[in-house]
PDB file of C-alpha atoms in Angstrom:
ATOM      1  CA  UNK A  27      -0.464   5.461   5.603  1.00 54.00           C
ATOM      2  CA  UNK A  28      -4.145   5.782   6.827  1.00 64.00           C
ATOM      3  CA  UNK A  29      -2.948   3.575   9.881  1.00 67.00           C
ATOM      4  CA  UNK A  30      -1.499   6.959  11.399  1.00 69.00           C
ATOM      5  CA  UNK A  31      -5.128   8.045  11.691  1.00 73.00           C
ATOM      6  CA  UNK A  32      -6.161   5.313  14.028  1.00 75.00           C
ATOM      7  CA  UNK A  33      -2.721   4.409  15.775  1.00 83.00           C
ATOM      8  CA  UNK A  34       0.639   5.805  17.000  1.00 89.00           C
ATOM      9  CA  UNK A  35       2.394   4.410  13.937  1.00 90.00           C
ATOM     10  CA  UNK A  36       5.757   4.874  12.405  1.00 91.00           C
ATOM     11  CA  UNK A  37       7.327   3.912   8.833  1.00 89.00           C
ATOM     12  CA  UNK A  38      10.298   1.706   9.624  1.00 93.00           C
ATOM     13  CA  UNK A  39      11.163   0.825   6.035  1.00 92.00           C
ATOM     14  CA  UNK A  40      10.739   2.664   2.849  1.00 89.00           C
ATOM     15  CA  UNK A  41      12.909   1.721  -0.407  1.00 88.00           C
ATOM     16  CA  UNK A  42      15.549   4.173  -1.485  1.00 80.00           C
ATOM     17  CA  UNK A  43      16.224   5.646  -4.841  1.00 78.00           C
ATOM     18  CA  UNK A  44      15.667   9.247  -6.149  1.00 79.00           C
ATOM     19  CA  UNK A  45      11.950   9.335  -4.412  1.00 84.00           C
ATOM     20  CA  UNK A  46      13.329   8.582  -0.887  1.00 82.00           C
ATOM     21  CA  UNK A  47      14.032  11.861   0.478  1.00 83.00           C
ATOM     22  CA  UNK A  48      10.622  13.158  -0.926  1.00 85.00           C
ATOM     23  CA  UNK A  49       8.968  10.330   0.951  1.00 84.00           C
ATOM     24  CA  UNK A  50      10.723  11.274   4.006  1.00 84.00           C
ATOM     25  CA  UNK A  51       9.378  15.003   3.767  1.00 87.00           C
ATOM     26  CA  UNK A  52       5.881  13.626   3.553  1.00 84.00           C
ATOM     27  CA  UNK A  53       6.168  11.074   6.430  1.00 82.00           C
ATOM     28  CA  UNK A  54       7.965  13.653   8.439  1.00 82.00           C
ATOM     29  CA  UNK A  55       5.078  16.063   8.175  1.00 82.00           C
ATOM     30  CA  UNK A  56       2.910  13.521   9.813  1.00 76.00           C
ATOM     31  CA  UNK A  57       2.454  12.034  13.499  1.00 73.00           C
ATOM     32  CA  UNK A  58       4.934   9.203  14.000  1.00 75.00           C
ATOM     33  CA  UNK A  59       7.233  10.354  11.005  1.00 79.00           C
ATOM     34  CA  UNK A  60       9.663   7.494  10.116  1.00 82.00           C
ATOM     35  CA  UNK A  61      11.827   5.201  11.947  1.00 82.00           C
ATOM     36  CA  UNK A  62      14.225   5.107   8.898  1.00 85.00           C
ATOM     37  CA  UNK A  63      17.864   6.336   8.843  1.00 87.00           C
ATOM     38  CA  UNK A  64      19.679   7.988   6.135  1.00 83.00           C
ATOM     39  CA  UNK A  65      23.231   9.285   5.791  1.00 89.00           C
ATOM     40  CA  UNK A  66      23.174  10.912   2.129  1.00 83.00           C
ATOM     41  CA  UNK A  67      26.701  11.562   1.244  1.00 89.00           C
ATOM     42  CA  UNK A  68      28.452   9.944   4.361  1.00 95.00           C
ATOM     43  CA  UNK A  69      30.041   6.765   3.433  1.00 96.00           C
ATOM     44  CA  UNK A  70      28.504   3.777   5.962  1.00 97.00           C
ATOM     45  CA  UNK A  71      28.568   0.170   6.140  1.00 97.00           C
ATOM     46  CA  UNK A  72      25.894  -1.810   4.370  1.00 95.00           C
ATOM     47  CA  UNK A  73      24.270  -5.055   3.979  1.00 93.00           C
ATOM     48  CA  UNK A  74      26.708  -7.221   2.380  1.00 93.00           C
ATOM     49  CA  UNK A  75      30.519  -7.771   2.384  1.00 96.00           C
ATOM     50  CA  UNK A  76      33.187 -10.356   1.232  1.00 96.00           C
ATOM     51  CA  UNK A  77      31.737 -10.642  -2.367  1.00 91.00           C
ATOM     52  CA  UNK A  78      28.119 -11.328  -1.062  1.00 88.00           C
ATOM     53  CA  UNK A  79      29.335 -14.227   1.201  1.00 93.00           C
ATOM     54  CA  UNK A  80      28.625 -12.180   4.187  1.00 96.00           C
ATOM     55  CA  UNK A  81      24.985 -10.819   4.786  1.00 93.00           C
ATOM     56  CA  UNK A  82      24.494  -8.545   7.914  1.00 96.00           C
ATOM     57  CA  UNK A  83      22.721 -10.498  10.576  1.00 94.00           C
ATOM     58  CA  UNK A  84      19.358  -9.327  11.943  1.00 91.00           C
ATOM     59  CA  UNK A  85      21.345  -8.362  15.316  1.00 94.00           C
ATOM     60  CA  UNK A  86      24.144  -5.743  15.434  1.00 96.00           C
ATOM     61  CA  UNK A  87      27.162  -6.670  13.346  1.00 98.00           C
ATOM     62  CA  UNK A  88      30.093  -5.041  15.526  1.00 98.00           C
ATOM     63  CA  UNK A  89      31.299  -2.655  12.685  1.00 98.00           C
ATOM     64  CA  UNK A  90      29.583   0.549  13.786  1.00 98.00           C
ATOM     65  CA  UNK A  91      32.251   2.807  14.636  1.00 98.00           C
ATOM     66  CA  UNK A  92      34.597   0.263  15.258  1.00 98.00           C
ATOM     67  CA  UNK A  93      38.100   0.808  13.840  1.00 98.00           C
ATOM     68  CA  UNK A  94      38.753  -1.126  10.539  1.00 98.00           C
ATOM     69  CA  UNK A  95      40.936  -3.987  11.238  1.00 97.00           C
ATOM     70  CA  UNK A  96      43.931  -4.743   8.844  1.00 95.00           C
ATOM     71  CA  UNK A  97      45.551  -8.256   8.079  1.00 93.00           C
ATOM     72  CA  UNK A  98      43.673 -11.501   8.550  1.00 94.00           C
ATOM     73  CA  UNK A  99      40.072 -10.419   9.524  1.00 96.00           C
ATOM     74  CA  UNK A 100      36.506 -11.467   9.570  1.00 97.00           C
ATOM     75  CA  UNK A 101      34.844 -11.131   6.153  1.00 97.00           C
ATOM     76  CA  UNK A 102      32.332  -8.821   7.264  1.00 98.00           C
ATOM     77  CA  UNK A 103      35.039  -5.921   6.964  1.00 98.00           C
ATOM     78  CA  UNK A 104      35.804  -6.952   3.395  1.00 97.00           C
ATOM     79  CA  UNK A 105      33.586  -4.291   1.658  1.00 97.00           C
ATOM     80  CA  UNK A 106      33.514  -0.734   0.662  1.00 96.00           C
ATOM     81  CA  UNK A 107      31.672   1.861   2.541  1.00 97.00           C
ATOM     82  CA  UNK A 108      28.545   3.220   0.488  1.00 92.00           C
ATOM     83  CA  UNK A 109      27.058   6.709   0.129  1.00 91.00           C
ATOM     84  CA  UNK A 110      24.304   8.089  -2.139  1.00 81.00           C
ATOM     85  CA  UNK A 111      27.060   9.399  -4.496  1.00 83.00           C
ATOM     86  CA  UNK A 112      29.373   6.435  -4.631  1.00 84.00           C
ATOM     87  CA  UNK A 113      31.343   3.685  -2.766  1.00 92.00           C
ATOM     88  CA  UNK A 114      34.969   3.673  -1.603  1.00 94.00           C
ATOM     89  CA  UNK A 115      37.319   1.216   0.309  1.00 96.00           C
ATOM     90  CA  UNK A 116      37.496   2.013   3.931  1.00 97.00           C
ATOM     91  CA  UNK A 117      41.148   2.874   5.357  1.00 97.00           C
ATOM     92  CA  UNK A 118      42.411   0.510   8.155  1.00 97.00           C
ATOM     93  CA  UNK A 119      42.043   2.124  11.366  1.00 98.00           C
ATOM     94  CA  UNK A 120      38.973   4.374  10.069  1.00 98.00           C
ATOM     95  CA  UNK A 121      35.728   4.208  11.795  1.00 98.00           C
ATOM     96  CA  UNK A 122      32.389   4.301   9.958  1.00 98.00           C
ATOM     97  CA  UNK A 123      28.702   3.968  10.832  1.00 98.00           C
ATOM     98  CA  UNK A 124      26.705   0.867  10.137  1.00 98.00           C
ATOM     99  CA  UNK A 125      23.358   1.860   8.984  1.00 96.00           C
ATOM    100  CA  UNK A 126      21.936  -1.560   9.366  1.00 96.00           C
ATOM    101  CA  UNK A 127      22.882  -1.166  13.202  1.00 97.00           C
ATOM    102  CA  UNK A 128      21.645   2.217  13.531  1.00 97.00           C
ATOM    103  CA  UNK A 129      18.208   1.261  12.067  1.00 96.00           C
ATOM    104  CA  UNK A 130      17.740  -1.782  14.313  1.00 96.00           C
ATOM    105  CA  UNK A 131      18.492   0.519  17.222  1.00 97.00           C
ATOM    106  CA  UNK A 132      15.956   3.138  15.937  1.00 95.00           C
ATOM    107  CA  UNK A 133      13.130   0.664  15.351  1.00 96.00           C
ATOM    108  CA  UNK A 134      13.579  -1.034  18.760  1.00 96.00           C
ATOM    109  CA  UNK A 135      13.531   2.380  20.442  1.00 95.00           C
ATOM    110  CA  UNK A 136      10.360   3.223  18.671  1.00 94.00           C
ATOM    111  CA  UNK A 137       8.769   0.083  19.621  1.00 96.00           C
ATOM    112  CA  UNK A 138       9.633   0.531  23.072  1.00 96.00           C
ATOM    113  CA  UNK A 139       7.956   3.901  22.946  1.00 95.00           C
ATOM    114  CA  UNK A 140       4.742   2.337  21.839  1.00 95.00           C
ATOM    115  CA  UNK A 141       4.715   2.992  18.085  1.00 94.00           C
ATOM    116  CA  UNK A 142       3.131   0.380  15.751  1.00 94.00           C
ATOM    117  CA  UNK A 143       5.734  -0.574  13.310  1.00 95.00           C
ATOM    118  CA  UNK A 144       4.943  -0.216   9.728  1.00 93.00           C
ATOM    119  CA  UNK A 145       6.833  -0.533   6.498  1.00 92.00           C
ATOM    120  CA  UNK A 146       6.176  -0.188   2.781  1.00 94.00           C
ATOM    121  CA  UNK A 147       7.253  -2.069  -0.178  1.00 95.00           C
ATOM    122  CA  UNK A 148       7.401   1.142  -2.686  1.00 94.00           C
ATOM    123  CA  UNK A 149       8.451   4.538  -2.526  1.00 92.00           C
ATOM    124  CA  UNK A 150       5.338   5.776  -4.572  1.00 92.00           C
ATOM    125  CA  UNK A 151       3.528   8.314  -2.147  1.00 89.00           C
ATOM    126  CA  UNK A 152       1.673   9.664  -5.330  1.00 88.00           C
ATOM    127  CA  UNK A 153       0.706   8.198  -8.402  1.00 89.00           C
ATOM    128  CA  UNK A 154       2.414  10.902 -10.381  1.00 89.00           C
ATOM    129  CA  UNK A 155       5.930  10.268  -8.860  1.00 90.00           C
ATOM    130  CA  UNK A 156       6.060   7.118 -11.250  1.00 90.00           C
ATOM    131  CA  UNK A 157       7.649   8.156 -14.371  1.00 80.00           C
ATOM    132  CA  UNK A 158       8.804  11.410 -13.520  1.00 78.00           C
ATOM    133  CA  UNK A 159      12.097  12.459 -12.059  1.00 83.00           C
ATOM    134  CA  UNK A 160      11.691  10.735  -8.638  1.00 84.00           C
ATOM    135  CA  UNK A 161      11.370   7.256 -10.457  1.00 85.00           C
ATOM    136  CA  UNK A 162       9.321   5.852  -7.708  1.00 90.00           C
ATOM    137  CA  UNK A 163       8.662   2.117  -7.866  1.00 93.00           C
ATOM    138  CA  UNK A 164       8.116  -1.268  -5.956  1.00 95.00           C
ATOM    139  CA  UNK A 165      11.049  -3.180  -4.122  1.00 95.00           C
ATOM    140  CA  UNK A 166       9.093  -6.401  -4.269  1.00 96.00           C
ATOM    141  CA  UNK A 167      11.432  -9.275  -5.491  1.00 97.00           C
ATOM    142  CA  UNK A 168       9.893 -12.270  -7.288  1.00 96.00           C
ATOM    143  CA  UNK A 169      11.599 -15.536  -7.116  1.00 96.00           C
ATOM    144  CA  UNK A 170      12.246 -15.052 -10.979  1.00 96.00           C
ATOM    145  CA  UNK A 171      13.954 -11.762 -10.308  1.00 96.00           C
ATOM    146  CA  UNK A 172      16.138 -13.039  -7.400  1.00 95.00           C
ATOM    147  CA  UNK A 173      17.592 -15.760  -9.556  1.00 96.00           C
ATOM    148  CA  UNK A 174      18.158 -13.505 -12.479  1.00 95.00           C
ATOM    149  CA  UNK A 175      19.973 -11.144 -10.303  1.00 94.00           C
ATOM    150  CA  UNK A 176      21.417 -13.594  -7.975  1.00 90.00           C
ATOM    151  CA  UNK A 177      19.951 -11.959  -4.836  1.00 90.00           C
ATOM    152  CA  UNK A 178      18.344 -13.719  -1.871  1.00 88.00           C
ATOM    153  CA  UNK A 179      14.758 -14.776  -2.087  1.00 92.00           C
ATOM    154  CA  UNK A 180      12.256 -12.865  -0.002  1.00 95.00           C
ATOM    155  CA  UNK A 181      10.513 -15.310   2.548  1.00 94.00           C
ATOM    156  CA  UNK A 182       8.562 -14.599   5.467  1.00 94.00           C
ATOM    157  CA  UNK A 183       7.258 -16.514   8.642  1.00 92.00           C
ATOM    158  CA  UNK A 184       3.560 -15.984   7.504  1.00 91.00           C
ATOM    159  CA  UNK A 185       4.439 -16.322   3.696  1.00 92.00           C
ATOM    160  CA  UNK A 186       4.257 -13.834   1.257  1.00 92.00           C
ATOM    161  CA  UNK A 187       0.923 -12.164  -0.177  1.00 90.00           C
ATOM    162  CA  UNK A 188      -0.155 -13.440  -3.595  1.00 91.00           C
ATOM    163  CA  UNK A 189       1.773 -12.095  -6.798  1.00 94.00           C
ATOM    164  CA  UNK A 190       4.513 -10.733  -4.597  1.00 96.00           C
ATOM    165  CA  UNK A 191       6.650  -8.998  -7.179  1.00 97.00           C
ATOM    166  CA  UNK A 192       4.643  -9.753 -10.123  1.00 96.00           C
ATOM    167  CA  UNK A 193       1.855  -8.402 -12.069  1.00 95.00           C
ATOM    168  CA  UNK A 194      -0.011  -5.029 -10.611  1.00 95.00           C
ATOM    169  CA  UNK A 195      -1.542  -3.975  -7.508  1.00 94.00           C
ATOM    170  CA  UNK A 196      -4.609  -1.573  -7.603  1.00 93.00           C
ATOM    171  CA  UNK A 197      -4.750   1.024  -4.546  1.00 89.00           C
ATOM    172  CA  UNK A 198      -8.073   2.407  -4.226  1.00 86.00           C
ATOM    173  CA  UNK A 199      -7.398   6.042  -3.475  1.00 78.00           C
ATOM    174  CA  UNK A 200      -8.724   8.997  -5.346  1.00 73.00           C
ATOM    175  CA  UNK A 201      -5.996  11.365  -4.068  1.00 74.00           C
ATOM    176  CA  UNK A 202      -2.840   9.360  -4.455  1.00 78.00           C
ATOM    177  CA  UNK A 203      -3.844   5.792  -5.577  1.00 82.00           C
ATOM    178  CA  UNK A 204      -3.682   3.960  -8.919  1.00 90.00           C
ATOM    179  CA  UNK A 205      -2.659   0.767 -10.712  1.00 93.00           C
ATOM    180  CA  UNK A 206       1.058   0.015 -10.033  1.00 95.00           C
ATOM    181  CA  UNK A 207       3.437  -2.780 -11.417  1.00 95.00           C
ATOM    182  CA  UNK A 208       4.637  -4.715  -8.510  1.00 96.00           C
ATOM    183  CA  UNK A 209       8.117  -5.810 -10.108  1.00 96.00           C
ATOM    184  CA  UNK A 210      11.098  -3.919  -8.562  1.00 95.00           C
ATOM    185  CA  UNK A 211      12.771  -1.669 -11.310  1.00 92.00           C
ATOM    186  CA  UNK A 212      16.567  -1.749 -11.577  1.00 91.00           C
ATOM    187  CA  UNK A 213      18.359   1.099  -9.930  1.00 83.00           C
ATOM    188  CA  UNK A 214      20.572   2.873 -12.330  1.00 79.00           C
ATOM    189  CA  UNK A 215      23.507   3.024  -9.889  1.00 77.00           C
ATOM    190  CA  UNK A 216      23.555  -0.345  -8.505  1.00 82.00           C
ATOM    191  CA  UNK A 217      22.113  -2.262 -11.536  1.00 89.00           C
ATOM    192  CA  UNK A 218      20.144  -4.280  -9.159  1.00 90.00           C
ATOM    193  CA  UNK A 219      16.375  -4.332  -8.297  1.00 93.00           C
ATOM    194  CA  UNK A 220      15.410  -0.992  -6.427  1.00 89.00           C
ATOM    195  CA  UNK A 221      15.363  -1.865  -2.729  1.00 89.00           C
ATOM    196  CA  UNK A 222      18.247  -3.948  -1.590  1.00 88.00           C
ATOM    197  CA  UNK A 223      18.505  -2.300   1.848  1.00 89.00           C
ATOM    198  CA  UNK A 224      14.773  -2.443   2.507  1.00 92.00           C
ATOM    199  CA  UNK A 225      14.531  -5.996   1.542  1.00 95.00           C
ATOM    200  CA  UNK A 226      17.259  -6.773   4.168  1.00 94.00           C
ATOM    201  CA  UNK A 227      14.826  -4.603   6.662  1.00 95.00           C
ATOM    202  CA  UNK A 228      12.227  -6.612   5.900  1.00 96.00           C
ATOM    203  CA  UNK A 229      14.076  -9.819   6.777  1.00 94.00           C
ATOM    204  CA  UNK A 230      15.159  -8.210  10.004  1.00 95.00           C
ATOM    205  CA  UNK A 231      11.506  -6.891  10.923  1.00 96.00           C
ATOM    206  CA  UNK A 232      10.288 -10.440  10.381  1.00 95.00           C
ATOM    207  CA  UNK A 233      12.543 -11.639  12.986  1.00 91.00           C
ATOM    208  CA  UNK A 234      11.987  -8.991  15.854  1.00 90.00           C
ATOM    209  CA  UNK A 235       9.337 -10.822  17.572  1.00 88.00           C
ATOM    210  CA  UNK A 236       6.507  -8.137  17.329  1.00 93.00           C
ATOM    211  CA  UNK A 237       3.920  -7.456  14.750  1.00 93.00           C
ATOM    212  CA  UNK A 238       4.925  -5.407  11.546  1.00 94.00           C
ATOM    213  CA  UNK A 239       2.095  -3.962   9.379  1.00 93.00           C
ATOM    214  CA  UNK A 240       3.050  -3.899   5.697  1.00 93.00           C
ATOM    215  CA  UNK A 241       1.735  -1.667   2.888  1.00 93.00           C
ATOM    216  CA  UNK A 242       2.214  -1.046  -0.661  1.00 94.00           C
ATOM    217  CA  UNK A 243       2.384   2.699  -0.631  1.00 91.00           C
ATOM    218  CA  UNK A 244       3.819   4.946   2.161  1.00 86.00           C
TER     219      UNK A 244
END
């Protein structure tokens, strides 16, 4: 992000997928790094529970490292814990991190420290990453895709840019830019459009009460 050349900025939201770790390497080489969280193979609580009826609020949810209760309980506990390699049912009494809560704390801490909070809607750091083993792409979700995959629509207080999640976008950079598809590709493991987690992050950022700058490329 050229933003770093002029401001104390950090990347608070970047889509996951196969390109995620490579993006983090690039961002962390630069001033400000990233205000993201990543737990790799460690199973953690995620965005939704109770068959999709419960969605993580934009505040802390109360699951982070709290023993999993048994018996009759709030629907937020009725979910699997997730990792890069797979999901599993958490045992009653076990404790797990909630990546959403950890991320909220990190973003708020970086903001208090004076960083300009930025997010990107793709994990395409370089045009060569599209189509290679990194399978980089957009996470923008059009209303049509939201209906097709039964996902929440993306709406923001200040509205969405034109052609959000549809058509193509041109990034005028000789070194890394190009002409890119704005529709989120389907993730091979989840069978959902890429960026389920970062779409929740965008919703949370939209409600935090301070400016957030959004870019297509990291």
